């Protein structure tokens, strides 16, 4: 009874706090501009199915793909066991499904156990890759400190989770032969039927009982900890990969978003359209999360910092400062900063003190340019290698180009070397200033 | 100079005729002395197979790709809308171009501005002409048995998904096609895209074109085949910097074909 009450209290707090954190993330994502995505629903679902569920793009690189798949499959399938843990926790019944499912129960739990064992192996290998082999893409400057620690915390939590499962099931298999009244027969479980006796054989009934309870509570408490840790972690991708692939852009990769406000102004200049009223001096491009689109921010929150983009980036791999992964991390950090300030509601962040603090009336003296340097933006060749590389269809190129637009159109800044290019296009219709005819090659 | 007449859209219009296809030459193809040879090669192929094509001559402007990718949307719109007006005046429906950047902008970006055309890259046209038997290559051509490596340009390959047409064309040369480690969707940029052509690399350890040229040279190829005037410059510079310009040639696909007609 005490356990049931404790379980109810812990669940309510854990789920409540996690819910509040997820609402905040949603709010932060919606700090971005609305954007018409023009999605074909069939294609969107295909992306969710193949890219998120099927992890299609991970398999460009087989070794991490296979190990990642073990952890992913174990995670997904363990949710079945989690349902039972919840039911047991609320009702006080031990192994709710065991008596009614019989042999099928043995099969399901055994399946979970095998995947869990594979996930354990994969987790250890991932820890080795990060901390001993030091795979290059995990060692870039943006990974130092918290991101590196974050990755290790997640992997350690996974190991704790697995220790919980196997202590619980291992002790349980031994208890079934001692006290079949309270411990219903689960059949011969694939892993714990030998792991249990190997680790816990010879323990007293009391000790076994404690071990089983320890495993059960360790498992569920780690799940709750995990859920509440996700919102501040790069590991959020386990949830956001699904909406992110659904909302991924479907327009041709080579098409930069048109800017109708500029198109109409130019058309008016050329006498092709009626001039529009432009009394307000507009800002073009993006200098902050507020001028990026919500999809750009969803991209940032979906990023798990794997660095496949950065490893493929021609600028990065020739030693330039640009790292597409860092761009996404910066956007998320900035969204968090602005989101937190807005939540605190302090007057100091109001642009106009007379109005309430909203995203449209927000100013903290900072912008994305405090996170992302011009040098990074100027190094991009728009080659789309980062876009191609991302396993969850994040587009790091879009924010880079939006910030370039801000620099050129709103600030009239940018690399000085581009001035002759702009001048010759504007004055001579050519990317180079030339004094000969354009078709001289055909005539001379 | 071409040894056959190259007519403009205006020439055709004056004669009351319309050509089958517009050959969009682009800035590099018009003014860069190395890229001009590619332009002539494409023109020669079109002429030889008897396709009635025209160029725009002085009525052609930059598509606006470098302005747009630098962030200068205003300038992009100016030059793009100008071009769309010109194309509308001549009722242009089909365009072939030897530049993947022009190709991408005309194909993917002009529609949102009101200009929709059937746009093909010259490597696609070459494949089609070969498939239809309209291009017949000499037996035992110049490149027979030579090692050729093919460099995917970003804007033809990764951006527009065209990987096979250029390879199919190269396969016709009876040469030995060797792939670089990073090919197709993993192809490495030459370093010129995103308006980098008009500026120095940002500070780093290496130029991007050197990284790619080294990879191409590592295949021990005799010829590096490209499909883009900017890749042509970047790869040639890289090969030259490695002092390999005597042994390794950088050619556009059309040049390889025209030499074997």
XYZ file of C-alpha atoms in Angstrom:
705
model
C 0.000 0.000 0.000
C 2.797 2.425 0.929
C 4.484 1.566 -2.330
C 1.297 2.307 -4.269
C 0.916 5.712 -2.620
C 4.597 6.506 -3.163
C 4.296 5.459 -6.765
C 1.247 7.645 -7.366
C 2.904 10.700 -5.802
C 6.166 10.219 -7.704
C 4.323 9.671 -11.008
C 2.197 12.778 -10.633
C 5.189 14.973 -9.843
C 7.422 13.459 -12.481
C 4.834 13.565 -15.257
C 3.601 16.991 -14.203
C 7.040 18.557 -14.177
C 7.967 16.924 -17.481
C 4.700 18.168 -19.003
C 5.471 21.715 -17.876
C 8.941 21.523 -19.420
C 7.573 20.243 -22.715
C 5.030 23.052 -22.824
C 7.889 25.522 -22.427
C 9.763 23.928 -25.291
C 6.708 24.190 -27.485
C 6.438 27.854 -26.534
C 10.109 28.442 -27.337
C 9.712 26.819 -30.752
C 6.755 29.080 -31.431
C 8.926 32.140 -30.799
C 9.796 31.698 -34.472
C 7.800 33.151 -37.344
C 4.908 31.176 -38.735
C 5.760 29.509 -42.022
C 3.603 27.908 -44.687
C 5.326 24.597 -45.297
C 3.254 23.371 -48.270
C 3.532 19.726 -47.322
C 2.188 16.726 -49.119
C 0.787 14.592 -46.288
C 1.665 11.280 -47.955
C 5.279 12.382 -48.354
C 5.355 13.632 -44.760
C 4.192 10.275 -43.427
C 6.642 8.486 -45.675
C 9.418 10.571 -44.101
C 8.206 9.743 -40.587
C 8.006 6.067 -41.429
C 11.286 5.688 -43.313
C 13.528 8.333 -41.788
C 12.312 8.491 -38.177
C 10.880 5.003 -37.554
C 13.047 3.208 -40.079
C 16.197 5.286 -39.454
C 16.907 5.113 -43.174
C 19.537 7.861 -43.210
C 21.468 6.397 -40.281
C 22.411 3.460 -42.465
C 24.755 5.575 -44.569
C 27.234 4.656 -41.856
C 26.689 1.035 -40.861
C 28.571 0.614 -37.600
C 26.896 3.351 -35.561
C 23.615 2.647 -37.360
C 23.419 -0.956 -36.147
C 24.311 -0.152 -32.545
C 22.015 2.847 -32.540
C 19.260 0.608 -33.831
C 19.708 -1.789 -30.884
C 19.243 1.021 -28.382
C 16.352 2.479 -30.350
C 14.546 -0.852 -30.720
C 15.047 -1.658 -27.041
C 13.724 1.768 -26.117
C 10.610 1.410 -28.253
C 9.801 -2.155 -27.225
C 10.454 -1.518 -23.516
C 7.465 0.800 -23.540
C 5.338 -2.373 -23.432
C 6.959 -3.404 -20.174
C 6.544 0.145 -18.925
C 2.772 -0.194 -19.305
C 2.887 -3.173 -16.964
C 5.140 -1.342 -14.515
C 2.608 1.485 -14.371
C -0.298 -0.926 -13.865
C 1.613 -2.815 -11.163
C 2.551 0.463 -9.510
C -1.007 1.739 -9.329
C -2.778 -1.554 -8.497
C -0.177 -3.224 -6.302
C -0.511 -6.408 -8.365
C 2.762 -8.119 -9.255
C 3.207 -8.669 -12.998
C -0.265 -7.712 -14.117
C -0.100 -9.376 -17.540
C 1.758 -12.579 -16.663
C -1.182 -14.836 -15.687
C -3.479 -13.700 -18.499
C -0.945 -13.827 -21.352
C 0.894 -17.039 -20.458
C 3.353 -18.096 -23.155
C 2.945 -14.865 -25.084
C 4.089 -12.986 -21.984
C 7.254 -15.089 -21.873
C 7.863 -14.292 -25.528
C 7.363 -10.526 -25.162
C 9.487 -10.176 -22.031
C 12.192 -12.399 -23.514
C 12.196 -10.257 -26.648
C 12.604 -7.139 -24.522
C 15.405 -8.797 -22.586
C 17.360 -9.760 -25.689
C 17.049 -6.257 -27.119
C 18.023 -4.828 -23.747
C 21.136 -6.950 -23.693
C 22.026 -5.749 -27.201
C 21.317 -2.186 -26.091
C 23.669 -2.700 -23.166
C 26.455 -3.797 -25.511
C 25.708 -0.852 -27.824
C 25.753 1.626 -24.941
C 29.136 0.393 -23.756
C 30.472 0.665 -27.315
C 29.110 4.205 -27.610
C 30.806 5.163 -24.337
C 34.051 3.759 -25.712
C 33.618 5.620 -29.024
C 33.098 8.905 -27.226
C 35.596 8.621 -24.403
C 38.364 6.278 -25.501
C 38.377 6.145 -29.309
C 37.462 9.855 -29.392
C 35.763 9.754 -32.790
C 36.635 13.001 -34.562
C 33.130 14.408 -34.892
C 32.639 14.206 -31.103
C 35.805 16.217 -30.446
C 34.974 19.511 -32.182
C 35.164 22.722 -30.098
C 31.380 23.039 -29.714
C 31.320 19.636 -27.967
C 33.597 20.628 -25.086
C 32.010 20.877 -21.665
C 28.279 20.397 -21.300
C 27.518 18.713 -24.666
C 30.140 16.040 -24.002
C 28.857 15.572 -20.436
C 25.252 15.492 -21.644
C 26.035 12.632 -24.029
C 27.728 10.636 -21.277
C 24.910 11.260 -18.792
C 22.424 9.843 -21.277
C 24.517 6.742 -21.889
C 25.007 6.220 -18.144
C 21.276 6.603 -17.537
C 20.686 3.920 -20.143
C 23.007 1.568 -18.311
C 21.253 2.285 -14.994
C 17.940 1.568 -16.694
C 19.203 -1.811 -17.899
C 20.639 -2.680 -14.470
C 17.158 -1.984 -13.095
C 15.438 -4.268 -15.607
C 17.813 -7.169 -15.128
C 17.894 -6.921 -11.283
C 14.108 -6.941 -11.319
C 13.685 -9.852 -13.732
C 16.701 -11.792 -12.436
C 15.556 -11.787 -8.819
C 12.010 -12.498 -9.974
C 12.928 -15.737 -11.746
C 14.459 -17.054 -8.507
C 11.541 -15.871 -6.384
C 9.052 -17.710 -8.615
C 10.322 -21.072 -7.378
C 10.340 -19.939 -3.720
C 7.050 -18.048 -3.474
C 4.861 -18.845 -6.464
C 1.867 -17.335 -4.711
C 3.201 -13.774 -5.013
C 5.456 -14.266 -8.009
C 3.440 -15.640 -10.934
C 5.187 -17.885 -13.408
C 6.707 -15.876 -16.274
C 8.033 -18.912 -18.082
C 11.714 -19.225 -18.907
C 12.921 -15.684 -19.727
C 15.630 -15.485 -22.373
C 18.238 -13.575 -20.388
C 17.280 -13.437 -16.709
C 16.647 -17.193 -16.469
C 20.451 -17.618 -16.538
C 21.508 -14.124 -15.481
C 19.374 -14.304 -12.304
C 20.882 -17.516 -10.906
C 24.367 -16.382 -11.984
C 24.158 -13.099 -10.079
C 21.665 -13.678 -7.324
C 21.723 -17.486 -6.824
C 22.148 -18.433 -3.165
C 20.625 -15.204 -1.837
C 17.983 -15.415 0.890
C 14.329 -14.860 0.057
C 14.389 -11.499 1.852
C 17.442 -10.330 -0.056
C 15.912 -11.479 -3.325
C 12.715 -9.663 -2.541
C 14.678 -6.493 -1.821
C 16.687 -6.895 -5.021
C 13.514 -7.298 -7.043
C 11.970 -4.170 -5.495
C 15.264 -2.278 -5.903
C 15.306 -3.163 -9.614
C 11.668 -2.228 -10.082
C 12.029 1.159 -8.421
C 15.398 1.866 -10.028
C 13.861 1.217 -13.415
C 10.806 3.404 -13.023
C 12.661 6.208 -11.220
C 15.276 6.280 -13.985
C 12.501 6.456 -16.548
C 11.045 9.466 -14.727
C 14.479 11.063 -14.375
C 15.082 10.452 -18.063
C 11.789 12.042 -19.034
C 12.580 15.144 -17.010
C 16.134 15.300 -18.234
C 15.163 15.134 -21.923
C 14.006 18.762 -22.185
C 17.442 20.120 -21.276
C 19.307 17.447 -23.204
C 20.336 16.858 -26.785
C 18.560 13.531 -26.347
C 15.241 15.236 -27.060
C 15.599 13.848 -30.586
C 13.995 10.582 -29.470
C 10.708 12.471 -29.438
C 11.210 15.383 -31.838
C 12.659 13.297 -34.666
C 9.090 12.295 -35.479
C 7.478 15.746 -35.873
C 10.689 17.041 -37.408
C 10.656 14.518 -40.214
C 6.934 15.091 -40.696
C 7.428 18.846 -41.099
C 10.640 18.556 -43.130
C 10.679 20.732 -46.214
C 9.616 19.063 -49.451
C 10.355 21.864 -51.888
C 13.365 21.334 -54.160
C 16.567 21.487 -52.158
C 17.980 24.092 -54.466
C 15.118 26.532 -53.988
C 15.797 29.314 -51.534
C 12.632 30.752 -50.034
C 11.313 33.582 -52.121
C 10.898 36.979 -50.458
C 7.635 38.287 -51.938
C 7.960 41.667 -50.179
C 11.200 42.341 -52.061
C 9.903 40.805 -55.281
C 6.915 43.145 -55.268
C 9.063 46.173 -54.580
C 11.381 45.312 -57.460
C 8.402 44.629 -59.718
C 7.012 48.048 -58.842
C 10.370 49.622 -59.701
C 10.306 47.878 -63.082
C 6.747 49.012 -63.669
C 5.449 45.447 -63.510
C 3.300 45.944 -60.412
C 1.600 48.573 -58.322
C 3.906 50.031 -55.673
C 3.102 48.788 -52.178
C 2.908 51.055 -49.171
C 6.299 50.932 -47.472
C 6.181 53.586 -44.782
C 7.682 51.209 -42.234
C 11.325 50.323 -42.750
C 11.203 46.526 -42.685
C 13.876 44.165 -41.474
C 14.901 41.458 -43.905
C 16.438 38.093 -43.121
C 17.058 36.811 -39.606
C 19.202 38.083 -36.758
C 17.458 36.245 -33.949
C 15.194 33.313 -33.154
C 12.198 35.631 -33.557
C 12.989 36.184 -37.238
C 13.761 32.547 -38.001
C 10.776 30.297 -38.696
C 9.330 27.936 -36.082
C 10.550 25.073 -38.257
C 14.141 26.319 -37.958
C 13.666 26.244 -34.160
C 12.098 22.773 -34.238
C 15.183 21.736 -36.216
C 17.402 23.126 -33.462
C 15.517 21.296 -30.700
C 15.578 18.058 -32.735
C 19.356 18.114 -33.069
C 21.127 15.403 -31.115
C 24.560 16.836 -31.844
C 25.798 13.742 -33.675
C 27.887 15.937 -35.953
C 27.331 14.081 -39.213
C 26.658 17.498 -40.783
C 29.882 18.954 -39.468
C 31.889 15.902 -40.524
C 30.605 16.372 -44.099
C 30.979 20.176 -44.209
C 33.730 21.177 -46.652
C 34.403 24.382 -44.717
C 34.734 22.576 -41.407
C 36.922 19.805 -42.686
C 39.374 22.286 -44.127
C 39.690 23.993 -40.761
C 37.219 26.852 -41.040
C 35.197 27.961 -38.036
C 31.847 27.009 -39.553
C 30.203 23.935 -38.056
C 26.580 23.306 -39.067
C 26.014 21.466 -35.783
C 27.171 24.518 -33.829
C 24.708 26.678 -35.780
C 21.858 24.424 -34.617
C 23.157 24.308 -31.025
C 23.466 28.105 -30.956
C 19.907 28.559 -32.178
C 18.613 26.247 -29.450
C 20.683 28.011 -26.763
C 19.421 31.393 -27.897
C 15.803 30.148 -27.974
C 16.251 28.839 -24.427
C 17.715 32.144 -23.263
C 14.971 34.265 -24.798
C 12.282 31.792 -23.704
C 13.456 31.847 -20.095
C 13.636 35.634 -20.002
C 10.135 35.889 -21.410
C 8.869 33.422 -18.811
C 10.418 35.422 -15.974
C 8.510 38.416 -17.316
C 10.935 41.066 -16.090
C 10.293 44.629 -17.215
C 13.924 45.114 -18.203
C 13.309 42.954 -21.289
C 10.511 45.120 -22.641
C 11.230 47.043 -25.827
C 8.341 49.403 -25.088
C 7.832 49.665 -21.288
C 4.189 50.630 -21.740
C 3.292 47.325 -23.386
C 3.240 43.814 -21.904
C 6.280 41.602 -22.363
C 5.723 39.416 -25.428
C 7.997 38.021 -28.121
C 7.181 41.070 -30.262
C 8.055 43.418 -27.412
C 11.256 41.732 -26.309
C 14.768 43.095 -26.176
C 17.744 41.889 -24.173
C 20.487 43.638 -26.093
C 21.535 40.361 -27.698
C 20.899 38.553 -30.946
C 21.933 35.370 -32.706
C 24.986 37.249 -33.941
C 26.283 37.066 -30.349
C 26.308 33.300 -30.776
C 27.152 32.889 -34.452
C 30.046 34.863 -35.919
C 30.111 36.422 -39.374
C 33.145 34.331 -40.174
C 31.072 31.169 -39.758
C 28.293 32.469 -41.999
C 30.721 33.617 -44.684
C 32.443 30.226 -44.868
C 29.394 28.344 -46.182
C 29.501 27.110 -49.798
C 25.769 26.175 -49.756
C 26.828 22.718 -50.900
C 23.984 21.021 -48.969
C 26.272 18.341 -47.516
C 24.912 19.126 -44.030
C 21.336 18.865 -45.259
C 22.106 15.533 -46.907
C 23.906 14.211 -43.837
C 21.278 14.839 -41.170
C 19.545 11.604 -40.083
C 16.457 13.525 -38.872
C 16.120 15.940 -41.826
C 17.352 19.084 -40.096
C 18.272 21.899 -42.497
C 21.223 23.872 -41.100
C 21.645 25.770 -44.374
C 18.399 27.720 -44.120
C 19.281 29.721 -40.995
C 22.762 30.427 -42.395
C 21.258 31.928 -45.548
C 18.624 33.860 -43.574
C 21.380 35.420 -41.478
C 23.352 36.286 -44.616
C 20.220 38.036 -45.880
C 20.012 40.037 -42.649
C 23.633 41.047 -42.940
C 23.391 42.208 -46.548
C 19.833 43.576 -46.723
C 19.254 45.026 -43.258
C 22.753 45.962 -42.178
C 24.263 46.601 -45.631
C 27.304 44.732 -44.346
C 28.975 41.497 -45.477
C 32.313 40.597 -47.055
C 33.807 43.585 -48.885
C 34.925 41.239 -51.663
C 31.295 40.768 -52.657
C 30.854 44.447 -53.527
C 32.423 44.161 -56.994
C 30.228 41.102 -57.642
C 27.077 43.009 -56.707
C 28.144 46.053 -58.681
C 28.871 44.146 -61.857
C 25.586 42.248 -61.697
C 23.699 45.460 -61.064
C 25.468 47.546 -63.692
C 26.500 45.031 -66.319
C 24.210 42.049 -65.780
C 27.234 39.855 -65.257
C 29.003 38.345 -62.278
C 32.235 39.889 -63.539
C 32.662 43.409 -64.866
C 33.458 42.972 -68.562
C 33.772 45.484 -71.315
C 33.167 43.050 -74.182
C 29.946 41.642 -75.567
C 28.480 38.659 -73.794
C 28.586 36.604 -76.981
C 32.087 37.636 -78.003
C 33.130 33.981 -77.565
C 30.957 33.112 -80.571
C 32.176 35.873 -82.833
C 35.865 36.440 -82.165
C 35.486 31.142 -82.245
C 32.950 28.860 -83.680
C 33.340 27.612 -87.259
C 29.581 27.726 -87.707
C 27.093 30.534 -87.135
C 25.669 30.913 -83.639
C 22.351 32.689 -83.788
C 20.666 34.687 -81.066
C 17.002 34.668 -80.116
C 16.797 38.096 -81.747
C 18.158 36.640 -85.028
C 15.501 33.949 -84.992
C 12.759 36.429 -84.101
C 13.816 38.737 -86.936
C 13.500 35.822 -89.377
C 10.104 34.967 -87.933
C 11.345 31.622 -86.649
C 11.663 29.950 -83.274
C 14.537 27.691 -82.229
C 14.016 24.328 -80.561
C 15.920 25.244 -77.466
C 17.611 28.172 -75.768
C 21.236 27.607 -74.821
C 21.736 29.552 -71.572
C 25.441 30.346 -71.561
C 25.834 32.000 -68.158
C 28.469 34.478 -66.990
C 31.326 32.008 -66.653
C 30.504 30.412 -69.992
C 30.481 33.848 -71.613
C 33.526 35.479 -70.074
C 35.856 32.952 -68.426
C 38.384 31.958 -71.072
C 38.517 28.338 -69.932
C 34.723 28.031 -69.623
C 34.314 29.573 -73.098
C 35.850 26.384 -74.503
C 33.078 24.410 -72.801
C 30.496 26.767 -74.255
C 31.938 26.206 -77.720
C 31.978 22.448 -77.161
C 28.293 22.429 -76.226
C 27.444 24.670 -79.178
C 29.418 22.390 -81.500
C 27.588 19.310 -80.266
C 24.194 21.008 -80.675
C 25.172 22.136 -84.160
C 26.550 18.721 -85.162
C 23.442 16.787 -84.153
C 21.313 19.398 -85.881
C 19.454 20.913 -82.970
C 18.255 24.415 -83.837
C 19.396 26.375 -80.811
C 19.826 30.035 -79.979
C 21.597 32.070 -77.352
C 20.430 35.346 -75.835
C 23.719 37.162 -76.358
C 23.729 40.563 -74.716
C 20.120 40.068 -73.646
C 21.200 37.410 -71.161
C 21.989 38.507 -67.604
C 23.379 36.714 -64.587
C 20.627 34.427 -63.223
C 21.246 35.974 -59.815
C 22.440 32.809 -58.072
C 25.590 34.354 -56.553
C 23.683 37.450 -55.407
C 20.946 35.379 -53.808
C 23.312 33.027 -51.998
C 25.371 35.925 -50.724
C 22.141 37.228 -49.194
C 21.425 40.005 -51.684
C 17.810 39.164 -52.453
C 17.143 42.626 -53.829
C 19.751 42.228 -56.546
C 18.637 38.666 -57.231
C 15.067 39.821 -57.812
C 16.245 42.625 -60.116
C 18.305 40.426 -62.377
C 15.911 37.450 -62.225
C 12.794 39.473 -63.065
C 14.698 41.115 -65.909
C 15.614 37.713 -67.313
C 12.066 36.435 -66.919
C 10.804 39.420 -68.957
C 13.334 38.640 -71.686
C 12.394 34.962 -71.734
C 8.727 35.862 -71.850
C 9.323 38.180 -74.822
C 10.819 35.287 -76.809
C 8.270 32.719 -75.558
C 11.078 30.515 -74.309
C 9.966 27.086 -73.114
C 13.047 24.888 -73.242
C 16.463 25.792 -71.875
C 19.757 23.912 -71.787
C 22.679 25.202 -69.799
C 26.223 24.053 -69.033
C 26.222 25.629 -65.576
C 24.592 23.775 -62.656
C 24.063 27.050 -60.783
C 22.173 28.612 -63.680
C 20.376 25.270 -64.086
C 19.241 25.233 -60.455
C 18.123 28.841 -60.375
C 16.247 28.691 -63.674
C 14.649 25.373 -62.818
C 13.894 25.707 -59.126
C 13.786 29.396 -58.301
C 12.343 31.233 -61.284
C 8.919 29.534 -61.027
C 8.163 31.379 -57.758
C 8.892 34.615 -59.630
C 6.629 33.741 -62.530
C 9.023 32.011 -64.937
C 8.465 28.304 -65.534
C 10.484 26.460 -68.168
C 11.693 23.019 -69.027
C 15.321 23.282 -67.965
C 17.964 20.634 -68.576
C 21.643 20.482 -67.851
C 23.936 19.727 -70.779
C 24.955 16.383 -69.287
C 21.310 15.303 -69.360
C 21.035 16.406 -72.956
C 24.222 14.512 -73.835
C 22.849 11.344 -72.271
C 19.600 11.732 -74.181
C 21.407 12.294 -77.487
C 23.585 9.249 -76.899
C 20.564 7.119 -75.971
C 18.772 8.232 -79.109
C 21.820 7.408 -81.195
C 22.175 10.991 -82.368
C 25.670 11.263 -80.956
C 27.984 8.654 -82.375
C 31.433 8.480 -80.904
C 34.512 7.435 -82.859
C 35.695 3.885 -82.441
C 38.713 3.771 -80.158
C 38.479 7.430 -79.277
C 41.086 9.641 -77.692
C 40.106 8.628 -74.183
C 39.952 4.893 -74.700
C 41.569 3.145 -71.741
C 42.292 6.405 -69.936
C 41.500 6.660 -66.250
C 38.784 9.237 -65.665
C 37.427 10.347 -62.336
C 34.175 12.255 -62.149
C 33.603 15.130 -59.740
C 29.937 15.636 -58.788
C 29.097 19.312 -58.586
C 26.884 20.169 -55.595
C 24.178 21.856 -57.605
C 23.801 19.079 -60.158
C 24.358 16.199 -57.747
C 23.287 16.639 -54.165
C 20.973 19.564 -54.824
C 19.196 18.228 -57.914
C 19.859 14.520 -57.587
C 21.488 14.060 -61.000
C 24.248 11.509 -60.499
C 23.756 8.955 -63.239
C 23.395 10.951 -66.484
C 26.983 12.271 -66.414
C 28.318 8.838 -65.532
C 26.338 7.260 -68.359
C 27.914 9.760 -70.757
C 31.405 8.989 -69.476
C 30.769 5.269 -69.854
C 30.428 5.847 -73.620
C 34.075 6.894 -73.866
C 35.390 3.356 -73.331
C 37.523 4.726 -70.580
C 38.202 3.461 -67.103
C 35.918 5.364 -64.728
C 37.297 5.502 -61.175
C 35.278 6.983 -58.327
C 36.686 9.216 -55.642
C 36.102 8.221 -52.020
C 33.492 10.936 -51.658
C 31.165 10.573 -54.640
C 27.515 11.032 -55.540
C 25.502 12.276 -52.538
C 28.699 12.298 -50.463
C 30.603 14.278 -53.080
C 32.822 17.017 -51.719
C 32.250 20.588 -52.830
C 34.974 22.258 -54.917
C 34.708 25.311 -52.688
C 33.183 27.793 -55.132
C 29.465 27.642 -54.329
C 27.548 30.056 -52.143
C 29.386 32.997 -53.773
C 32.749 31.757 -52.454
C 33.985 32.075 -56.063
C 34.127 35.829 -55.536
C 35.985 35.891 -52.243
C 38.924 34.367 -50.461
C 38.337 31.329 -48.227
C 37.725 32.190 -44.586
C 40.733 31.465 -42.365
C 41.437 27.744 -42.016
C 44.047 25.068 -42.577
C 43.468 24.470 -46.239
C 41.544 25.621 -49.261
C 38.559 23.443 -50.085
C 39.635 23.000 -53.715
C 42.984 21.632 -52.529
C 41.231 19.011 -50.407
C 39.157 17.947 -53.397
C 42.014 18.100 -55.906
C 44.134 15.876 -53.654
C 41.295 13.385 -53.462
C 40.936 13.403 -57.243
C 44.694 13.005 -57.768
C 44.719 10.095 -55.319
C 42.630 8.102 -57.811
C 45.600 8.275 -60.205
C 43.214 9.412 -62.910
C 44.515 10.936 -66.140
C 41.438 13.108 -66.460
C 39.197 14.817 -63.938
C 35.758 15.278 -65.486
C 33.497 18.048 -64.242
C 30.095 19.462 -65.178
C 30.360 23.015 -63.840
C 32.458 26.034 -64.868
C 33.256 26.858 -61.240
C 34.359 23.314 -60.450
C 36.451 23.537 -63.623
C 38.314 26.570 -62.285
C 38.663 25.209 -58.771
C 39.863 21.763 -59.795
C 42.261 23.179 -62.406
C 43.717 25.532 -59.791
C 44.065 22.667 -57.343
C 45.811 20.436 -59.873
C 48.115 23.299 -60.841
C 48.966 24.009 -57.197
C 50.023 20.370 -56.919
C 52.111 20.843 -60.067
C 50.273 18.052 -61.861
C 48.849 20.095 -64.735
C 51.095 18.301 -67.257
C 49.883 14.824 -66.321
C 46.304 15.375 -65.228
C 43.755 17.253 -67.313
C 40.538 18.783 -66.045
C 37.766 18.695 -68.635
C 34.074 19.351 -68.816
C 32.074 16.359 -70.017
C 31.094 18.140 -73.222
C 34.752 18.591 -74.153
C 35.365 14.871 -73.805
C 32.440 14.150 -76.109
C 33.211 16.812 -78.713
C 36.739 15.466 -79.087
C 35.343 12.084 -80.085
C 32.562 13.019 -82.447
